XYZ file of C-alpha atoms in Angstrom:
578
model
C 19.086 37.900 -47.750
C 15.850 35.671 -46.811
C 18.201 32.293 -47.957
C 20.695 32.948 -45.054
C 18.071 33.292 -42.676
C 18.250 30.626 -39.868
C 14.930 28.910 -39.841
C 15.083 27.850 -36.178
C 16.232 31.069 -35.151
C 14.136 32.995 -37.005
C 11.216 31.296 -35.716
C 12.154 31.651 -32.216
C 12.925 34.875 -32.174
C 8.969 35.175 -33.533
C 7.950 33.353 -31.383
C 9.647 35.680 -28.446
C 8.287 39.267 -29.918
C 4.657 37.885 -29.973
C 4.642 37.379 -33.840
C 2.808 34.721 -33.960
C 0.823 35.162 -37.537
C 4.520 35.523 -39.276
C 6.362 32.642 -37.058
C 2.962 30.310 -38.653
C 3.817 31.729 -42.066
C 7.556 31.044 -42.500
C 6.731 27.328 -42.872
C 4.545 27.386 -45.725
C 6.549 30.468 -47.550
C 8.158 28.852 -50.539
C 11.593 30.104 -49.673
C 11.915 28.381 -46.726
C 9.536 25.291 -46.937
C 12.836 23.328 -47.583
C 15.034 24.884 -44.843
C 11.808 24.623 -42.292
C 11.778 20.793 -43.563
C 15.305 19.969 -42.738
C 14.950 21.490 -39.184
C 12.579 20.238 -38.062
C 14.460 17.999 -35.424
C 15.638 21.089 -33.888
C 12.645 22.682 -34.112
C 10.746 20.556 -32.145
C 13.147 21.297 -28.511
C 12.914 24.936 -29.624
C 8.963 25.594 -29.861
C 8.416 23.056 -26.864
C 10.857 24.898 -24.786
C 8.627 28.086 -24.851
C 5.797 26.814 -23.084
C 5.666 26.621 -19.640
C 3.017 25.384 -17.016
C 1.606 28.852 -17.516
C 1.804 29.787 -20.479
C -1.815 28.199 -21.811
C -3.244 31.304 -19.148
C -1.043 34.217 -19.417
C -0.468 33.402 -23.469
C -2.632 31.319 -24.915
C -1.712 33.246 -28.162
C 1.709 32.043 -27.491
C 0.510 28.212 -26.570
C -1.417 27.693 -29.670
C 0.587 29.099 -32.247
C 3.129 26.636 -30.708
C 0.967 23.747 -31.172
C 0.131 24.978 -34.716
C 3.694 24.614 -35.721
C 4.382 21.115 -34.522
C 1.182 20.218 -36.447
C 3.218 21.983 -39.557
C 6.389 19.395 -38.250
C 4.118 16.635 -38.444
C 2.618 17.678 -42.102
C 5.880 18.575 -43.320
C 8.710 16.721 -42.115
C 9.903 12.638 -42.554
C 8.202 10.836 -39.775
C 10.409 8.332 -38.689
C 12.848 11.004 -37.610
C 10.642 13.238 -36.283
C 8.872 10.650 -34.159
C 12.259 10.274 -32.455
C 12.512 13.976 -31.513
C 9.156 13.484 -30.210
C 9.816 10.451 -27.926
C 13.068 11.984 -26.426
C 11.174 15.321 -26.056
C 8.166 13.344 -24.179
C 11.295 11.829 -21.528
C 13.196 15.264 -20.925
C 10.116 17.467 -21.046
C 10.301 20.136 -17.857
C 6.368 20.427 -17.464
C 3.167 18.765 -17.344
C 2.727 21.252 -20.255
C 5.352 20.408 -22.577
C 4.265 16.863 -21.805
C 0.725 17.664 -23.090
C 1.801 19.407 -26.147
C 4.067 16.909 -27.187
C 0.938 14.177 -27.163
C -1.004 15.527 -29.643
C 1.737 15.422 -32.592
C 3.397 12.301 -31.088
C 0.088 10.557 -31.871
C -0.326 11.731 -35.096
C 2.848 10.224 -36.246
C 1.888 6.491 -35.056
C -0.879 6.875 -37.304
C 1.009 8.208 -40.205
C 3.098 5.604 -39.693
C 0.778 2.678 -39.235
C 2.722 0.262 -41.927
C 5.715 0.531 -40.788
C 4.971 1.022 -36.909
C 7.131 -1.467 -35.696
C 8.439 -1.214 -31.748
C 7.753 3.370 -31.915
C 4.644 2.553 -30.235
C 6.146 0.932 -27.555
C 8.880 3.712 -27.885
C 6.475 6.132 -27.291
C 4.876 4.553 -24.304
C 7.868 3.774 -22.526
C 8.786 7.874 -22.692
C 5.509 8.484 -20.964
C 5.570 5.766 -18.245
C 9.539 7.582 -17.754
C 7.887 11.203 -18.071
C 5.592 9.652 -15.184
C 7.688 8.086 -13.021
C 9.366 11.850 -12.337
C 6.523 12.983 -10.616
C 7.235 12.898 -7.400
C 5.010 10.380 -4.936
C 2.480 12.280 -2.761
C 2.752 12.466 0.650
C 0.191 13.511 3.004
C -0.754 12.263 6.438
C -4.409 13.756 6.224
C -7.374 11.160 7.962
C -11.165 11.369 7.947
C -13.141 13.995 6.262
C -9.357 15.614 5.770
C -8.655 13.253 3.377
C -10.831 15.629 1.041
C -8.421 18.025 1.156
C -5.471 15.673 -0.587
C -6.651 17.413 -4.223
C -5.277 20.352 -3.132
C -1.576 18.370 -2.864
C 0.128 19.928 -5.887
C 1.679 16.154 -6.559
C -1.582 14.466 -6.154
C -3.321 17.199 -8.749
C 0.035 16.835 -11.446
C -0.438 12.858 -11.455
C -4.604 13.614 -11.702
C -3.754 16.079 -14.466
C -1.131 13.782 -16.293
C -3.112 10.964 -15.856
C -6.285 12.425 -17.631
C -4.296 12.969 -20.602
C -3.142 9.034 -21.329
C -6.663 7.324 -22.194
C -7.101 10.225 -25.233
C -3.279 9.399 -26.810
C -3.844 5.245 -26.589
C -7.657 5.123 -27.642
C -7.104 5.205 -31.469
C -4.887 2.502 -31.182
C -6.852 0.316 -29.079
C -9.367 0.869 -31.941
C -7.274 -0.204 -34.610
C -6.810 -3.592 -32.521
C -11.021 -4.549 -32.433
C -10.234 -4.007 -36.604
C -6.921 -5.738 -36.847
C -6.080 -7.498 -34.243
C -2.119 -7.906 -33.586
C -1.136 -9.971 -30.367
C 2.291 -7.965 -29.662
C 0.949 -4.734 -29.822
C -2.332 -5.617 -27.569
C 0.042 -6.995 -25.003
C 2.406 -3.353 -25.279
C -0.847 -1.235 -24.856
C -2.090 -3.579 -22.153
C 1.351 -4.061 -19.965
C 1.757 0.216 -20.290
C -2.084 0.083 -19.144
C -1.379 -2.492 -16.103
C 1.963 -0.381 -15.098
C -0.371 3.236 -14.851
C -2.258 1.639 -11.983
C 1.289 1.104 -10.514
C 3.056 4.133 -8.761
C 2.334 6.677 -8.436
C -1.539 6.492 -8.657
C -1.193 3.690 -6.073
C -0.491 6.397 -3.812
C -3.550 8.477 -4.561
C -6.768 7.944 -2.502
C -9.550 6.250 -4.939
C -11.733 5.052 -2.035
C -14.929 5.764 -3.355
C -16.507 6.849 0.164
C -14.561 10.005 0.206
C -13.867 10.565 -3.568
C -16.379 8.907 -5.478
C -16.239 11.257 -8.347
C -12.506 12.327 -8.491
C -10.765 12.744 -11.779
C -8.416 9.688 -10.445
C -11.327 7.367 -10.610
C -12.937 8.244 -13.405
C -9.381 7.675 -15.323
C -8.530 4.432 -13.518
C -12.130 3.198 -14.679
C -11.231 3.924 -18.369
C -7.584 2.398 -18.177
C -9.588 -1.071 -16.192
C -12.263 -0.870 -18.988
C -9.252 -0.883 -21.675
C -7.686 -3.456 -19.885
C -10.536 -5.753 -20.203
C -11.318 -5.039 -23.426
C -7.585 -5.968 -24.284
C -7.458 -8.824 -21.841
C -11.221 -10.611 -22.109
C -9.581 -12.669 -18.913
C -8.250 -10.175 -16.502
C -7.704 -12.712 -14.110
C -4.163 -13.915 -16.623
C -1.957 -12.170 -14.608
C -2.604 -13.532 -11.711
C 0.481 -15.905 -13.055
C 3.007 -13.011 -12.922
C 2.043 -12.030 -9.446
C 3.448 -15.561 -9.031
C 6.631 -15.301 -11.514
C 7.090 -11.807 -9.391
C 6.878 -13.557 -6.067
C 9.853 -15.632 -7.295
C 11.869 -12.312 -7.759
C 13.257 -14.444 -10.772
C 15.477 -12.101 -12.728
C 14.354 -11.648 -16.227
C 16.349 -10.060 -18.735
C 14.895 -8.171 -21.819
C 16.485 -11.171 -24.291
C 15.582 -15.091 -23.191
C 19.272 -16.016 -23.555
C 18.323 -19.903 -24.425
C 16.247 -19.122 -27.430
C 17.299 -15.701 -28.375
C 13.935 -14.344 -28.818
C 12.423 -11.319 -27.355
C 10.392 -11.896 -24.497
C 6.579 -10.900 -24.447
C 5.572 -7.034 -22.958
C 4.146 -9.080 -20.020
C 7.615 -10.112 -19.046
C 9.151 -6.902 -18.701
C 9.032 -5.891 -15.445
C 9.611 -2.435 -15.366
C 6.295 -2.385 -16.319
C 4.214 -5.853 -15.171
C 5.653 -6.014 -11.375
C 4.355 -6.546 -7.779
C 3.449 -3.107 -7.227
C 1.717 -2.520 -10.568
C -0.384 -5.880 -10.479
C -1.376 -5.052 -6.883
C -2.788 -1.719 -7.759
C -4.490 -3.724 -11.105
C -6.111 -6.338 -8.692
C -7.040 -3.650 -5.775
C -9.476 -2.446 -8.917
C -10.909 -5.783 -10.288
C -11.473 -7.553 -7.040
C -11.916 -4.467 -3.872
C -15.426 -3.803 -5.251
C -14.311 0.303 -5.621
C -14.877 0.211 -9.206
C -17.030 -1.910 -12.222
C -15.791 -4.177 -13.703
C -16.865 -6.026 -16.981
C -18.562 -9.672 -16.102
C -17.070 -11.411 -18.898
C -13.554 -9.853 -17.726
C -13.401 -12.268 -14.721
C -13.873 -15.941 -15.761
C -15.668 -18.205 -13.562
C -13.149 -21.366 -13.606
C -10.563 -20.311 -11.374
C -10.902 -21.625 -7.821
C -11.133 -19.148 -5.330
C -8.365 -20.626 -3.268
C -5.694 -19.911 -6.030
C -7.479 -16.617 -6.938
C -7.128 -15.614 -2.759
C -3.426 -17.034 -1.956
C -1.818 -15.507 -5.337
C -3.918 -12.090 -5.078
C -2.453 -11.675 -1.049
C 0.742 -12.147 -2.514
C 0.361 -8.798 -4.052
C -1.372 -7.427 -0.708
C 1.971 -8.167 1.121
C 3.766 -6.449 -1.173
C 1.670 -3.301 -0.109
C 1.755 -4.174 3.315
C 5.431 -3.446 2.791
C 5.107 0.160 2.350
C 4.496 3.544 4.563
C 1.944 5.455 2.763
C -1.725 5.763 3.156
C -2.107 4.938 -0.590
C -0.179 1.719 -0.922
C -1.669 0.821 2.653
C -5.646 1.664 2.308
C -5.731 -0.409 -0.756
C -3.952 -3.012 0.152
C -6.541 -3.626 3.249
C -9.241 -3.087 0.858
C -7.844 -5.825 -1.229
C -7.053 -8.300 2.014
C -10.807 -7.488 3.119
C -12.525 -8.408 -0.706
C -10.048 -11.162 -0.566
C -10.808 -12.580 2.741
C -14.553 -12.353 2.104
C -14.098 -14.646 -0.701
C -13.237 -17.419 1.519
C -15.234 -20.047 3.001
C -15.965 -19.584 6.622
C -13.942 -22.548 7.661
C -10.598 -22.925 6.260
C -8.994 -26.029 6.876
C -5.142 -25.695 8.206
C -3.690 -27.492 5.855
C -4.242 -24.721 4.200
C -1.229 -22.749 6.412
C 1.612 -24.652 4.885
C 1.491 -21.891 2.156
C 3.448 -18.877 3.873
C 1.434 -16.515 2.234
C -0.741 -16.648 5.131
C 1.903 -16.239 7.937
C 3.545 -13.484 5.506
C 0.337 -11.822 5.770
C -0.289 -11.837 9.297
C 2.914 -10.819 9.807
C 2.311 -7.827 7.572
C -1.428 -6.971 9.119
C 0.749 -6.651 12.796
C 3.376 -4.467 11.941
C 0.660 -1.899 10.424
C -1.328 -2.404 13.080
C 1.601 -1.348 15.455
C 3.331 1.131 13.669
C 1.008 2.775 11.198
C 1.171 6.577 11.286
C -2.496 6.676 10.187
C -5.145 5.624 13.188
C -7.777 4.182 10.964
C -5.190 2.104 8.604
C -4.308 0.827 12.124
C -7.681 -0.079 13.288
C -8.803 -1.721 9.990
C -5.662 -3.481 10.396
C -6.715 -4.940 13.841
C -10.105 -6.142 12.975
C -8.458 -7.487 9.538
C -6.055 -9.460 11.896
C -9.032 -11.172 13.708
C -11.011 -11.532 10.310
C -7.938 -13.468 8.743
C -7.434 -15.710 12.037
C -10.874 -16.573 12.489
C -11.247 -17.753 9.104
C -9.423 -20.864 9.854
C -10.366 -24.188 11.776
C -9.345 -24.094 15.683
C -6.165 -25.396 14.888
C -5.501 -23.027 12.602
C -6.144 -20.258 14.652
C -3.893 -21.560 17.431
C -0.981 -21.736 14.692
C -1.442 -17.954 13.658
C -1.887 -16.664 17.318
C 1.286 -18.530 18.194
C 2.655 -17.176 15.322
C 1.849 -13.287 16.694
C 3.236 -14.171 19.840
C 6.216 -14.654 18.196
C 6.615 -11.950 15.779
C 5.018 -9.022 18.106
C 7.151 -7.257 20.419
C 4.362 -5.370 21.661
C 1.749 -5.886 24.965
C -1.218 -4.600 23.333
C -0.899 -6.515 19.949
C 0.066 -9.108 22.968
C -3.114 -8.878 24.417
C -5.164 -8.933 21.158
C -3.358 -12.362 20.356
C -4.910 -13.308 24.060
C -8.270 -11.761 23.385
C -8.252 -13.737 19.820
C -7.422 -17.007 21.530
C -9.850 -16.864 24.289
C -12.890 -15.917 21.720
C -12.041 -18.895 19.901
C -11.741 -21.516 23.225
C -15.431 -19.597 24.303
C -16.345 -20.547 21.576
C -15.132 -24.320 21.274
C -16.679 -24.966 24.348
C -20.364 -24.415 22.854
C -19.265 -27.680 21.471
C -20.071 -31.394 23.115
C -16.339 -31.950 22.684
C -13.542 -29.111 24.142
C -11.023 -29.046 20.747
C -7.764 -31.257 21.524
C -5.892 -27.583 20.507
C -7.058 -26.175 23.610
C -6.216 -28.672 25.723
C -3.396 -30.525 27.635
C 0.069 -30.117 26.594
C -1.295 -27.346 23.955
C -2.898 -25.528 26.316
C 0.279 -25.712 28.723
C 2.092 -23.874 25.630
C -0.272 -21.084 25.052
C -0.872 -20.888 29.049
C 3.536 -20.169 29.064
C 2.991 -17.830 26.079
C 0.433 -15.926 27.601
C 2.403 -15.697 31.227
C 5.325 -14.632 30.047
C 7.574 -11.990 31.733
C 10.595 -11.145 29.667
C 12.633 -10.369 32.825
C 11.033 -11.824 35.338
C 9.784 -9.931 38.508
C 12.351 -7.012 37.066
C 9.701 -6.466 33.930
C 8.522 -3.077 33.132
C 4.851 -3.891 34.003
C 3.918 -0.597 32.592
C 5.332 -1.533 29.558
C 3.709 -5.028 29.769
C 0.085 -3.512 31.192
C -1.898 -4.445 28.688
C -0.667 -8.228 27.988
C -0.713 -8.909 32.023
C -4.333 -6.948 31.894
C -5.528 -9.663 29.340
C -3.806 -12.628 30.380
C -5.260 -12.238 33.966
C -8.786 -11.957 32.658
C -8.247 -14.745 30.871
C -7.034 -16.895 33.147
C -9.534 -16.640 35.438
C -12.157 -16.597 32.500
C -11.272 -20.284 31.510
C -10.972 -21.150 35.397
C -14.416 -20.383 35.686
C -15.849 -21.729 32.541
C -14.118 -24.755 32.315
C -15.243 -26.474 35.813
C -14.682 -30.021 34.515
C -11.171 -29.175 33.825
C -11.722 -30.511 29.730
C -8.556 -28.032 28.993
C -6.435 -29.194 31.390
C -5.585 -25.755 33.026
C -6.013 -27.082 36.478
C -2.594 -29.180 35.609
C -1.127 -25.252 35.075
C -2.010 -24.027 38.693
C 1.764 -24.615 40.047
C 3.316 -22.929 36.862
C 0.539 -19.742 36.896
C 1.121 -19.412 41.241
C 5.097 -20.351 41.056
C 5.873 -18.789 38.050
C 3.647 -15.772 36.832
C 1.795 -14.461 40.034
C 4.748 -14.915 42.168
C 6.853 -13.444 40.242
C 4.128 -10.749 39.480
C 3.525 -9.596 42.639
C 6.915 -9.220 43.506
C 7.098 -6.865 40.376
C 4.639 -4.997 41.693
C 5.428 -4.380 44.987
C 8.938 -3.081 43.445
C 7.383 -1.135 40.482
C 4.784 0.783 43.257
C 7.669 1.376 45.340
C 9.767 3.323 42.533
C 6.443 5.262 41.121
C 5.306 6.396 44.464
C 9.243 7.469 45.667
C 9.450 9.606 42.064
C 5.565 10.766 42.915
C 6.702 11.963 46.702
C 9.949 13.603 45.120
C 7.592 15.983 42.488
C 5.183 16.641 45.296
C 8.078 17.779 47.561
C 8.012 21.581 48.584
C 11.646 21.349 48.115
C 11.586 20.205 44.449
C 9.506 23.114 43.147
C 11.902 25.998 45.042
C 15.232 24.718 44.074
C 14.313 22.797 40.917
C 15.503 19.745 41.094
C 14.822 17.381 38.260
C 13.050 14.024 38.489
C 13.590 11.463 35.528
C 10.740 8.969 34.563
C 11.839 5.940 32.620
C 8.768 4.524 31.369
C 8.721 2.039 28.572
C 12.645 1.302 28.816
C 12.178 5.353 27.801
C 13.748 8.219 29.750
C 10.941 11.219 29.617
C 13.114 14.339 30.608
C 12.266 18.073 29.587
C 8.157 17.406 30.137
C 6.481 19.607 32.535
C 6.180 18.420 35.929
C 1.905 18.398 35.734
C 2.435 15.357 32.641
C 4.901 13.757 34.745
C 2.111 14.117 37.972
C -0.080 12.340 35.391
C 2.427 9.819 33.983
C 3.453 8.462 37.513
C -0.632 8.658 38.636
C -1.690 6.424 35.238
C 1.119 4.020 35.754
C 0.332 3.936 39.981
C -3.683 3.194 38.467
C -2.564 0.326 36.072
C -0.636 -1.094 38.897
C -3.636 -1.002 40.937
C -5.623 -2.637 38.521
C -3.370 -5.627 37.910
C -3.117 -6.273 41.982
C -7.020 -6.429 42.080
C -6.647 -8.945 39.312
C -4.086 -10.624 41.090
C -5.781 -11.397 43.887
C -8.839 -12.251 42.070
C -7.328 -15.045 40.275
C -5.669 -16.032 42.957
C -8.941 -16.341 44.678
C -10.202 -18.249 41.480
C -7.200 -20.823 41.685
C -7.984 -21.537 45.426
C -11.609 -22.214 45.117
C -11.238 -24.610 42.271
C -8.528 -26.208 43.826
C -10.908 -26.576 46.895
C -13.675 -28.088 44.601
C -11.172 -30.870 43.406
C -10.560 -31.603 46.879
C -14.146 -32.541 47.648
């Protein structure tokens, strides 16, 4: 009767009534040493199937009888087949604790299987990275001291936990290399390495301010440390960020020679994203890194430009992850700089690409402090340049932003640098004559004319009237030329200006008197407020009181600068006179 017994069956059904002492005895009974042997492949599914997330708490008896008998597969069965299970297992498994289970044996087969290895250890890494990339990417929209709380994100604490349980599988086999060492199978451990501190840990806060001991940290220092022992020059792949940037398509086959390409060229694991997150750790000072990983030769010009290539590939995404480190890179990278870049430099687009990148977080960002560090980052990046290359990147946001504060920061950025130009015995040709006459059009601009939404505009007609009469007053000997601009500023902008006003005050004060009428209140008639080319219906009428008394205020404001400029324009045309 025991021959016709159904190993796998048996052994389940063991497993199931708690019999754990007879399900670890079947394999080594005599009468079914063969029959456990030649089942083995189904075997595997079957005992991994039993465990679940849980199961190490509520039966541990249960969890380590299981791992027991896929130590017995290992012993027992031919490892080149079973190692397949294994990997397929690893890429289908339904819990971080299958996953984990799975590790243990999986590595115990490489090593039986050292001599004739071949491509399972790159097998077996690819069924992790695919295990990995099923973990779904955290998402939290937590700030400040909040940001402590993100360990308690169930996603965040499955990529921790899966994360922690890498560095134990690869180690032997990084040890094998410092005794043998075999190019093609450094370069599989060290592109799998590279692509962990891709997504989805790219998406978990490792700023060390707010989690300087998290599990995440600790792990990404042992996969950088690996790296560099791997890789003595870490700073190698700074050449794929540039193959990436190319978005040249590379197939797994180089179709002119027929040979395989090297584990550095396959992109699913060496790609923008993943080489971001591995230069956010060498070069944003969060972490250690080994001296003799980061070789003195390479100029810091080609180390900056091809590193912000990567940063503008984070720029590119949502997320506080992606975004915080890629603003911790831009800073380090920035910083590395000299403090006067020439602006020759600019004909690389990498630099307008950035800025570009640094303003649309800075506008849209859900997160106020990505925002803010964007803004100062903005004024960092311009001010690293020569005058003329400043003008070229503020023109450049003039351009790109379609919004009056980022407007008005462009202003505020230009006027620091012309304040500052003038400490010198000669006013920079950039800020003068028929330069200046472009910026002076750029910063004067009404979309529509006198029909603008000056609430909408406040804080670029706010700025450019300050400025305005700032440079009227400094620059008495007319060295920029903006006496030459009076017609335009009087004809064009305050003209045009104050007729805006006068129509804008007119509309805010008639929707004002229609809340504040008696009537309005007893028979509820409703009073629409388009502010911002936005209609603002359904608000109580106490925000609306507000709305209409903040925009009547800003209006206010500008007239007073209005006429102050005005006054400005008049005197110095008066002191040209005599």
């Amino acid at each position: 009767m025991e021959n016709n017994i159904d190993v796998v069956d048996e052994i389940s059904s063991l497993l199931d009534s708690e019999k754990y002492k007879e399900a670890l005895s079947l394999p080594n009974n005599v009468k079914f040493a063969q029959s456990f042997k030649e089942n083995c492949w189904d075997l595997i599914s079957i005992i991994i199937n039993k465990v679940h997330d849980d199961t190490i708490i509520l039966k541990p008896s249960l969890h380590g009888a299981c791992e027991q008998l896929l130590n017995l597969i290992v012993e027992k069965a031919t490892p080149e087949e079973t190692l397949l299970e294994f990997i397929e297992q690893v890429e289908v498994a339904k819990n971080d604790a299958q996953f984990s289970i799975i590790l243990t044996p999986l590595q115990q087969l490489l090593e039986r299987l050292k001599a004739k290895r071949g491509r399972s250890l790159e097998w077996c890494l690819n069924s992790i990275s695919t295990y990995i990339e099923t973990i779904p990417t955290p998402e939290y929209f937590l700030e400040q001291k909040e940001r402590l709380l993100m360990d308690c994100d169930n996603n965040i604490r499955r990529v921790v936990k899966v994360y922690s349980l890498i560095p134990p599988f690869y180690k032997p086999f990084i040890a094998e290399l410092k005794r043998e060492d075999n190019v093609k199978v450094k370069q599989t451990i060290c592109a799998f390495l590279v692509s962990l501190l891709g997504k989805p840990i790219i998406y978990i806060d490792l700023d060390p301010d707010s989690n300087a001991q998290s599990e995440a940290r600790q792990t990404c220092s042992t996969i950088i440390d690996d790296i560099c022992s791997l890789e003595k020059n870490v700073l190698k792949f700074l050449f794929y960020i540039e193959e990436c940037s190319k978005e040249k398509k590379i197939s797994r086959l180089n179709e002119d020679s027929g040979e395989e390409l090297s584990a550095y060229e396959n992109k699913d694991k060496i790609n923008m994203t993943s080489l971001a997150g591995l230069f956010y750790v060498v070069f944003s000072g969060h972490f250690n890194i080994m001296d003799n990983a980061i070789p003195q030769v390479y100029s810091i010009e080609y180390i900056v430009h091809t590193s912000l290539l990567a940063v503008n590939n984070l720029l590119c995404n949502t997320e506080y992850g992606p975004l915080s480190k890629a603003l911790s890179l831009c800073k380090a990278l920035l910083n590395r700089l000299p403090n006067i870049v020439t602006y020759d430099v600019l004909s690389i687009p990498v630099h307008f690409n950035l800025l570009k990148g640094l303003v649309n977080v800075a506008i849209y960002s859900n997160y106020v402090v990505i925002r803010k560090t964007a803004v100062n980052l903005i004024s960092v990046h311009v001010n690293k340049f020569q005058y003329k290359g400043r003008c070229l990147l503020i023109k450049y946001i003039f351009e790109i932003a379609n919004h009056s504060g980022m407007i008005g920061y462009a202003i505020t950025l230009y006027k620091n640098s012309i304040n500052e130009a003038f400490k010198n015995p000669v006013l920079d040709e950039c800020f003068t004559g028929d330069q200046l006459m472009y910026m002076v059009r750029k910063i004067c601009h009404l979309p529509h004319g006198a029909q603008s939404d000056l609430v909408e505009l406040a804080d670029q007609i706010i700025t450019a009237l300050n400025f305005l009469r700032y440079l009227i007053l400094k620059d008495t000997l007319n060295q920029s030329g903006i006496k030459n601009n009076f017609s335009y500023i009087e004809s064009d902008y305050l003209e045009n200006l104050r007729t805006g006003l006068n129509l804008s005050k007119a509309h805010y004060e008639q929707k004002l008197k229609e809340i504040e009428n008696k009537n309005y209140t007893q028979q509820g008639v409703d009073v629409s407020i388009n502010v911002g080319g936005n209609t603002l219906d359904n608000i109580p009428i106490e925000n609306k009181r507000e709305i209409l008394h903040s925009a009547l205020n800003a209006f206010h404001l500008i007239e007073g600068l209005v006429a102050r400029l005005s006054e400005c324009i008049n005197i110095s045309k008066t002191s040209v006179n005599v």
